[in-house]
Coordinates of C-alpha atoms in Angstrom, one line a residue:
M277 CA 0.0 0.0 0.0
A278 CA 1.4 3.4 -1.0
K279 CA 2.3 5.7 1.8
A280 CA 0.0 8.7 2.1
K281 CA 1.6 11.9 0.9
T282 CA 1.9 14.6 3.6
N283 CA 2.8 18.3 3.6
Y284 CA 3.0 21.1 6.2
T285 CA 0.4 23.8 6.6
C286 CA 0.6 27.0 8.5
T287 CA -2.2 27.4 11.1
E288 CA -2.0 31.2 10.9
C289 CA -2.2 31.9 7.2
G290 CA -2.8 28.5 5.6
A291 CA 0.4 28.5 3.5
I292 CA 1.6 25.0 2.4
A293 CA 5.2 23.8 2.3
N294 CA 6.7 20.5 1.3
K295 CA 8.9 20.2 4.5
W296 CA 8.8 21.5 8.0
T297 CA 10.3 24.9 8.8
G298 CA 10.5 26.7 12.1
Q299 CA 9.2 29.9 10.6
C300 CA 6.4 30.2 8.0
T301 CA 7.8 31.8 4.8
S302 CA 4.5 33.6 4.1
C303 CA 3.4 35.2 7.4
H304 CA 6.8 34.8 9.2
Q305 CA 5.2 33.3 12.4
W306 CA 7.2 30.8 14.4
N307 CA 6.2 27.2 15.2
T308 CA 2.9 27.3 13.2
M309 CA 3.7 24.6 10.6
V310 CA 1.8 21.4 11.3
E311 CA 1.9 18.1 9.3
T312 CA -1.3 17.4 7.3
L313 CA -2.3 14.9 4.6
A314 CA -1.9 16.2 1.0
E315 CA -5.4 16.9 -0.3
T316 CA -6.8 14.9 -3.2
V317 CA -10.2 15.9 -4.6
S318 CA -12.6 13.0 -4.7
N319 CA -14.9 12.1 -7.5
N320 CA -18.0 12.5 -5.4
R321 CA -20.5 13.9 -7.8
Y322 CA -22.6 15.3 -4.9
S323 CA -19.8 17.5 -3.6
Q324 CA -19.8 21.1 -4.6
P325 CA -16.9 22.8 -6.5
A326 CA -14.1 23.7 -4.1
H327 CA -13.7 27.3 -5.2
L328 CA -16.8 29.4 -6.0
S329 CA -17.3 33.1 -5.6
L330 CA -19.6 34.3 -2.8
A331 CA -21.9 36.1 -5.3
Q332 CA -22.4 36.6 -9.0
T333 CA -20.1 39.0 -10.8
A334 CA -21.2 42.5 -10.2
P335 CA -20.6 45.5 -12.5
V336 CA -18.1 48.2 -11.5
L337 CA -19.9 51.1 -9.9
S338 CA -18.8 54.5 -8.5
L339 CA -18.9 54.5 -4.7
S340 CA -21.1 57.6 -4.7
D341 CA -23.7 55.8 -6.7
I342 CA -24.2 53.0 -4.1
D343 CA -26.9 53.6 -1.5
A344 CA -25.5 53.3 2.0
I345 CA -28.4 51.9 4.1
D346 CA -28.4 50.4 7.5
V347 CA -28.3 46.6 7.7
P348 CA -31.6 45.4 9.1
R349 CA -31.2 43.3 12.3
F350 CA -33.4 41.0 14.4
G351 CA -32.9 40.3 18.1
T352 CA -32.2 37.0 19.8
G353 CA -34.3 37.8 22.9
I354 CA -31.1 38.0 25.0
E355 CA -30.2 41.7 25.5
E356 CA -26.6 41.2 26.4
F357 CA -26.0 38.9 23.4
D358 CA -27.6 41.4 21.1
R359 CA -25.4 44.1 22.6
V360 CA -22.2 42.1 21.7
L361 CA -23.6 41.4 18.2
G362 CA -24.0 45.1 17.6
G363 CA -27.8 45.2 18.0
G364 CA -28.8 41.7 16.8
L365 CA -28.2 39.2 14.0
V366 CA -27.9 40.2 10.4
A367 CA -29.4 38.2 7.5
G368 CA -26.6 36.5 5.6
G369 CA -24.1 37.2 8.4
V370 CA -21.7 34.6 9.7
V371 CA -20.8 34.6 13.4
L372 CA -18.0 32.6 14.9
I373 CA -18.1 32.1 18.7
G374 CA -15.3 30.4 20.6
G375 CA -14.5 29.6 24.2
D376 CA -13.2 26.9 26.6
P377 CA -15.1 23.6 26.9
G378 CA -18.1 23.8 29.2
I379 CA -18.1 27.5 29.5
G380 CA -21.7 27.9 28.0
K381 CA -21.4 28.3 24.3
S382 CA -24.0 25.7 23.4
T383 CA -26.3 26.8 26.3
L384 CA -26.3 30.4 25.1
L385 CA -27.0 29.5 21.5
L386 CA -29.8 27.0 22.5
Q387 CA -31.5 29.8 24.5
A388 CA -31.1 32.3 21.6
L389 CA -32.4 29.8 19.0
A390 CA -35.4 28.9 21.2
N391 CA -36.3 32.6 21.4
V392 CA -35.8 33.2 17.7
S393 CA -37.7 30.1 16.7
H394 CA -41.1 31.7 17.6
L395 CA -40.7 34.2 14.8
K396 CA -38.3 32.6 12.3
K397 CA -37.4 29.2 11.0
V398 CA -34.2 28.0 12.7
L399 CA -31.9 24.9 12.5
Y400 CA -29.5 23.6 15.1
V401 CA -26.8 21.3 13.6
S402 CA -24.9 19.4 16.3
G403 CA -21.8 17.5 15.5
E404 CA -20.8 16.8 19.1
E405 CA -24.0 15.8 20.9
S406 CA -26.9 13.6 20.1
G407 CA -30.4 14.9 19.7
A408 CA -31.4 13.3 23.1
Q409 CA -28.6 15.2 24.9
I410 CA -29.7 18.5 23.4
A411 CA -33.4 17.8 24.2
L412 CA -32.3 17.0 27.8
R413 CA -30.5 20.3 28.0
A414 CA -33.5 22.2 26.6
K415 CA -35.7 20.5 29.3
R416 CA -33.3 21.5 32.0
L417 CA -33.1 25.1 30.8
Q418 CA -36.9 25.2 30.6
V419 CA -36.9 26.8 27.1
D420 CA -39.7 26.5 24.6
A421 CA -38.0 24.7 21.7
R422 CA -41.1 23.2 20.0
D423 CA -40.3 25.1 16.8
L424 CA -36.6 24.4 16.8
K425 CA -35.4 22.0 14.1
L426 CA -32.4 19.8 15.0
Q427 CA -30.0 17.7 13.0
A428 CA -27.1 15.6 14.3
E429 CA -24.7 15.5 11.4
I430 CA -21.0 16.2 10.6
Q431 CA -20.8 15.7 6.8
L432 CA -20.8 19.1 5.0
E433 CA -22.6 17.9 1.9
K434 CA -25.6 16.6 4.0
I435 CA -25.7 19.8 6.0
L436 CA -25.7 21.9 2.8
G437 CA -28.5 19.7 1.5
T438 CA -30.6 20.3 4.7
L439 CA -30.0 24.0 4.4
A440 CA -31.2 23.9 0.8
D441 CA -34.3 21.9 1.6
L442 CA -35.4 23.4 4.9
K443 CA -34.4 27.0 4.0
P444 CA -34.0 28.2 7.6
E445 CA -33.4 31.9 8.4
V446 CA -30.9 31.1 11.2
A447 CA -28.6 28.0 11.5
V448 CA -26.1 27.0 14.2
I449 CA -23.2 24.7 13.4
D450 CA -21.8 23.2 16.6
S451 CA -19.0 22.9 16.0
I452 CA -17.0 23.7 12.8
Q453 CA -14.1 21.5 13.9
T454 CA -16.3 18.4 13.7
V455 CA -17.6 19.1 10.2
Y456 CA -15.8 17.4 7.2
S457 CA -16.2 17.4 3.5
D458 CA -16.0 14.4 1.2
A459 CA -14.1 16.5 -1.3
L460 CA -11.1 16.4 1.0
S461 CA -9.2 13.4 2.4
S462 CA -8.0 14.8 5.7
A463 CA -9.7 14.2 9.0
P464 CA -12.3 16.5 10.6
G465 CA -10.7 19.4 12.5
S466 CA -7.6 19.6 10.2
V467 CA -6.5 22.9 8.8
A468 CA -7.8 22.2 5.3
Q469 CA -11.2 20.8 6.5
V470 CA -11.9 23.7 8.8
R471 CA -10.9 26.3 6.1
E472 CA -12.9 24.6 3.3
C473 CA -16.1 23.9 5.4
A474 CA -16.2 27.4 6.8
A475 CA -15.7 28.8 3.2
Q476 CA -18.6 26.7 1.9
L477 CA -20.9 27.6 4.7
T478 CA -20.1 31.3 4.3
R479 CA -20.8 31.1 0.6
V480 CA -24.2 29.6 1.3
A481 CA -24.9 32.3 3.9
K482 CA -24.1 35.1 1.4
Q483 CA -26.0 33.6 -1.5
T484 CA -29.2 32.6 0.4
G485 CA -29.3 35.2 3.2
I486 CA -29.2 32.5 6.0
T487 CA -27.6 33.7 9.2
I488 CA -25.1 31.1 10.2
I489 CA -23.5 30.9 13.7
L490 CA -20.4 28.7 13.9
V491 CA -19.1 27.3 17.2
G492 CA -15.3 27.0 17.3
H493 CA -12.9 25.2 19.6
V494 CA -10.0 27.1 21.3
T495 CA -6.4 26.1 21.9
K496 CA -4.8 25.9 25.3
E497 CA -3.6 29.5 24.8
G498 CA -7.2 30.5 24.4
A499 CA -7.1 31.4 20.7
L500 CA -9.5 29.9 18.2
A501 CA -8.3 26.5 16.9
G502 CA -7.6 26.0 13.2
P503 CA -6.2 28.4 10.6
R504 CA -6.3 32.2 11.3
V505 CA -8.1 32.6 7.9
L506 CA -11.2 31.2 9.7
E507 CA -11.5 34.5 11.5
H508 CA -11.0 36.5 8.3
I509 CA -13.8 34.6 6.5
V510 CA -16.6 35.3 9.0
D511 CA -18.3 38.7 9.7
T512 CA -18.2 38.6 13.5
V513 CA -15.9 36.9 16.0
L514 CA -17.0 36.5 19.6
Y515 CA -15.0 35.0 22.5
F516 CA -16.4 33.5 25.7
E517 CA -14.3 34.4 28.7
G518 CA -14.6 33.4 32.4
D519 CA -13.6 30.9 34.9
N520 CA -15.4 27.6 35.0
H521 CA -15.4 27.9 38.8
S522 CA -17.2 31.2 38.7
S523 CA -20.8 31.7 37.8
F524 CA -20.1 34.8 35.6
R525 CA -19.3 34.7 31.9
L526 CA -18.1 37.5 29.6
V527 CA -18.7 37.5 25.9
R528 CA -16.4 39.9 24.0
A529 CA -16.6 40.9 20.3
I530 CA -13.1 40.8 18.7
K531 CA -14.3 41.5 15.1
N532 CA -17.7 42.8 13.9
R533 CA -18.3 44.1 10.4
F534 CA -21.8 45.2 11.4
G535 CA -21.1 46.8 14.8
A536 CA -18.6 48.0 17.4
V537 CA -15.6 45.8 18.3
N538 CA -14.5 45.2 21.9
E539 CA -18.1 45.2 23.0
L540 CA -18.7 43.2 26.2
G541 CA -21.7 41.2 27.3
V542 CA -21.9 40.0 30.9
F543 CA -23.9 36.8 31.9
A544 CA -24.5 34.9 35.1
M545 CA -24.8 31.1 34.9
T546 CA -27.9 29.9 36.7
E547 CA -29.8 26.6 36.8
K548 CA -32.0 27.9 33.9
G549 CA -29.0 28.9 31.7
L550 CA -27.3 32.2 31.1
K551 CA -29.0 35.4 32.3
G552 CA -27.8 38.8 31.3
V553 CA -26.5 41.1 34.1
S554 CA -28.0 44.6 33.9
N555 CA -25.4 46.2 36.2
P556 CA -22.1 44.5 35.5
S557 CA -20.1 47.1 37.4
A558 CA -21.3 45.5 40.6
L559 CA -19.5 42.3 39.6
F560 CA -16.1 44.0 39.4
L561 CA -16.3 45.9 42.7
S562 CA -15.4 44.2 45.9
Q563 CA -17.7 44.8 48.9
H564 CA -15.5 46.1 51.7
D565 CA -17.0 47.2 55.0
N566 CA -14.1 49.6 55.3
Q567 CA -11.6 51.0 52.8
V568 CA -8.6 48.8 52.5
P569 CA -5.0 49.6 51.3
G570 CA -4.1 48.6 47.8
S571 CA -7.5 49.0 46.3
C572 CA -8.4 51.6 43.6
V573 CA -11.5 51.8 41.5
M574 CA -11.2 52.8 37.8
V575 CA -13.6 53.3 34.9
T576 CA -12.8 51.3 31.8
Q577 CA -14.6 51.5 28.5
E578 CA -15.7 48.3 26.9
G579 CA -17.1 49.2 23.5
T580 CA -20.0 51.5 24.2
R581 CA -20.3 50.6 27.9
P582 CA -18.3 52.2 30.7
L583 CA -17.5 49.7 33.5
L584 CA -16.2 50.3 37.0
V585 CA -13.5 47.8 37.9
E586 CA -11.6 47.5 41.1
I587 CA -7.8 47.3 40.7
Q588 CA -6.1 45.6 43.7
A589 CA -2.3 45.8 44.4
L590 CA -0.3 43.9 46.9
V591 CA 3.3 45.0 47.5
D592 CA 5.5 42.9 49.8
A593 CA 9.2 42.6 50.6
S594 CA 10.9 40.2 48.2
H595 CA 12.9 37.3 49.6
Q596 CA 14.4 36.4 46.2
P597 CA 17.2 38.0 44.2
N598 CA 14.7 39.0 41.5
A599 CA 11.5 40.6 42.7
R600 CA 8.4 39.1 41.3
R601 CA 6.0 41.1 39.0
L602 CA 2.7 39.4 38.5
S603 CA -0.5 40.8 37.0
V604 CA -3.9 39.2 36.4
G605 CA -6.3 40.9 34.0
L606 CA -3.7 43.5 32.9
E607 CA -0.6 43.3 30.7
Q608 CA 2.5 42.2 32.6
N609 CA 5.0 44.1 30.5
R610 CA 3.0 47.3 31.1
L611 CA 3.3 46.7 34.9
A612 CA 7.1 46.7 34.6
M613 CA 7.0 49.9 32.6
L614 CA 4.7 51.6 35.2
L615 CA 7.0 50.6 38.0
A616 CA 9.9 52.3 36.2
V617 CA 7.9 55.5 35.7
L618 CA 6.9 55.4 39.4
H619 CA 10.5 55.3 40.5
R620 CA 11.8 57.9 38.0
H621 CA 9.1 60.5 38.2
A622 CA 7.6 60.0 41.6
G623 CA 10.6 58.8 43.6
I624 CA 8.9 55.6 44.8
A625 CA 11.2 52.6 44.4
A626 CA 9.9 49.0 44.3
F627 CA 13.0 47.2 43.0
D628 CA 13.2 45.1 46.2
Q629 CA 9.4 44.5 46.5
D630 CA 7.2 41.8 45.0
V631 CA 4.3 43.5 43.2
F632 CA 1.0 41.7 42.5
I633 CA -1.8 43.3 40.5
N634 CA -5.3 41.9 40.1
A635 CA -8.4 43.1 38.2
V636 CA -11.4 42.0 40.3
G637 CA -14.1 39.8 38.7
G638 CA -11.9 38.1 36.1
V639 CA -12.2 41.0 33.6
K640 CA -9.3 41.6 31.2
I641 CA -8.4 45.3 30.8
T642 CA -6.5 46.0 27.6
E643 CA -6.7 49.8 27.4
P644 CA -4.0 52.0 28.9
A645 CA -6.5 54.1 30.9
A646 CA -5.9 51.8 33.8
D647 CA -2.3 53.1 34.3
L648 CA -3.2 55.7 36.9
A649 CA -5.3 53.3 38.9
V650 CA -2.5 50.7 39.0
L651 CA 0.1 53.3 40.3
L652 CA -2.3 54.6 42.9
A653 CA -3.1 51.1 44.1
I654 CA 0.6 50.2 44.3
N655 CA 1.4 53.4 46.3
S656 CA -1.6 52.7 48.6
S657 CA -0.3 49.2 49.4
M658 CA 3.3 50.4 49.9
R659 CA 2.2 53.1 52.4
N660 CA -0.5 50.8 53.9
K661 CA -2.9 53.7 53.6
P662 CA -6.3 53.2 51.9
L663 CA -7.6 55.6 49.3
P664 CA -10.6 57.9 50.2
R665 CA -14.1 56.4 50.1
G666 CA -16.0 57.1 46.8
F667 CA -12.7 57.7 44.9
V668 CA -12.5 56.8 41.2
V669 CA -9.7 57.4 38.6
F670 CA -8.7 56.8 35.0
G671 CA -5.9 58.0 32.8
E672 CA -2.9 56.8 30.8
V673 CA 0.6 57.3 32.1
G674 CA 3.4 58.1 29.7
L675 CA 7.1 57.3 30.0
A676 CA 7.8 61.0 30.6
G677 CA 5.5 60.9 33.7
E678 CA 2.7 62.8 32.0
I679 CA -1.0 61.7 32.3
R680 CA -2.7 61.4 29.0
P681 CA -6.5 61.7 28.4
A682 CA -8.7 58.7 27.9
P683 CA -11.5 58.5 25.3
R684 CA -15.1 59.1 26.3
G685 CA -14.2 60.7 29.6
Q686 CA -17.7 62.3 30.0
E687 CA -19.4 58.9 29.8
R688 CA -17.0 57.4 32.3
L689 CA -17.6 60.2 34.8
R690 CA -21.4 60.0 34.4
E691 CA -21.3 56.2 35.0
A692 CA -19.2 56.7 38.2
A693 CA -21.5 59.4 39.5
K694 CA -24.5 57.3 38.9
L695 CA -23.0 54.5 41.1
G696 CA -22.4 56.9 43.9
F697 CA -18.7 57.9 43.5
S698 CA -18.1 61.4 44.8
T699 CA -14.4 62.2 43.9
A700 CA -12.7 61.5 40.5
M701 CA -9.0 62.0 39.7
I702 CA -8.7 62.3 35.9
P703 CA -6.4 63.8 33.3
T704 CA -6.9 67.6 33.0
S705 CA -7.8 67.2 29.4
N706 CA -10.8 65.0 30.4
A707 CA -12.2 67.6 32.8
P708 CA -15.8 68.3 31.9
K709 CA -16.9 71.8 30.9
Q710 CA -20.1 71.5 33.0
P711 CA -19.9 70.3 36.6
I712 CA -21.3 66.9 37.4
E713 CA -23.7 67.0 40.2
G714 CA -22.4 65.3 43.4
M715 CA -18.9 64.7 42.0
T716 CA -15.6 66.6 42.7
I717 CA -13.2 66.5 39.8
I718 CA -9.5 66.6 40.4
G719 CA -7.5 67.2 37.2
V720 CA -3.8 66.1 37.1
D721 CA -1.1 66.5 34.4
R722 CA 1.8 64.5 35.8
I723 CA 2.2 61.5 38.1
D724 CA 4.0 63.5 40.8
D725 CA 1.1 66.0 40.7
A726 CA -1.4 63.2 41.2
F727 CA 0.4 61.9 44.4
N728 CA 0.6 65.5 45.8
K729 CA -3.1 66.1 45.3
L730 CA -3.9 62.7 46.7
R731 CA -2.1 63.4 49.9
E732 CA -4.1 66.6 50.3
I733 CA -7.4 64.8 50.3
Q734 CA -6.4 61.7 52.4

């Protein structure tokens, strides 16, 4: 028997090479080449052509002659999910949602499909669970799924046939890594299978107007498994975040052609499924009877929503030659930079101290507006002196010690005032033109100025 021919495919860009190399020659990423079977197209007369355009050839038009109209949407009945999607699902749109196993992807989609099924024709295609398992979950969640159509299938050609016959308006594929095409010889979940199946489903969605939601697996690093081209094909990419040991889940939009990116939806896992959290700031604020050292509340912006998050710092004497720097929920390299700024421009040294930073509630803060809160929390822990009650901050700190403004400062301040905070230390450029009722604004330009004004109110 002849040995099967293999080649090496890049998981980032999909480039193919005849031999393994440490670095991909196309996208220049390291350690992304994986061995796969060389693809041979079968003679299956039912399989569709491997390469077809998403739509018929259109004439060349001037951009000014094209009508710019808003894309019509329809809701899923879950407010937080609609927020992340940018207002709801779009006809012909393709959504990719990924997350750790057991975090709630199938639960959320089953709840959303059950709500949509009362108004539109829907189809749930499961490649990982049997129909009995899904029916048992629907019973446990107490959702009305009488109008929901279900198919347990992993062969792409049969799924496409069901879509053509049933003509649903919304379809869920759970998951794309289990689907395979007869036109390819590799196993389900391989780079070629995931890329080809996603491309075929996307083509069907664009041609027929079916809204397709793909469930994707994630790697141990938390990124979506399979080729990176999978994220480029779809219209919207959502990530499920959260700890399996916690009852709270975060759904974040990484890419959205029909809405804002970095939008955040907050859910609580209950016995009856995922429930939206109307006031997520309460999740990220610890309930202390008294003010404690090392705790500082900041206002971060997640998409269109301002959130109040508590930043905690613990500074302790180091008993090792190299002091530890550990951050959870914030970038570790930025912590090292902020400690250098703290020493150079504020005269506060921490080279012999272990510094630990944590964002309460498991939220991940990626914007630099958390810099000022991190430095104030570190200083509070080092001095063992708590910050004033009702104190909130935000602002980016530069290497020269200046405090830069943050976007949407007015919205952040209004959200803090609504939740009862009375004093805000912010960049001077973010100071509102009109006073905010019940809130004292302290504008600062440099980090040493921030510490001087803080000592005056403590």
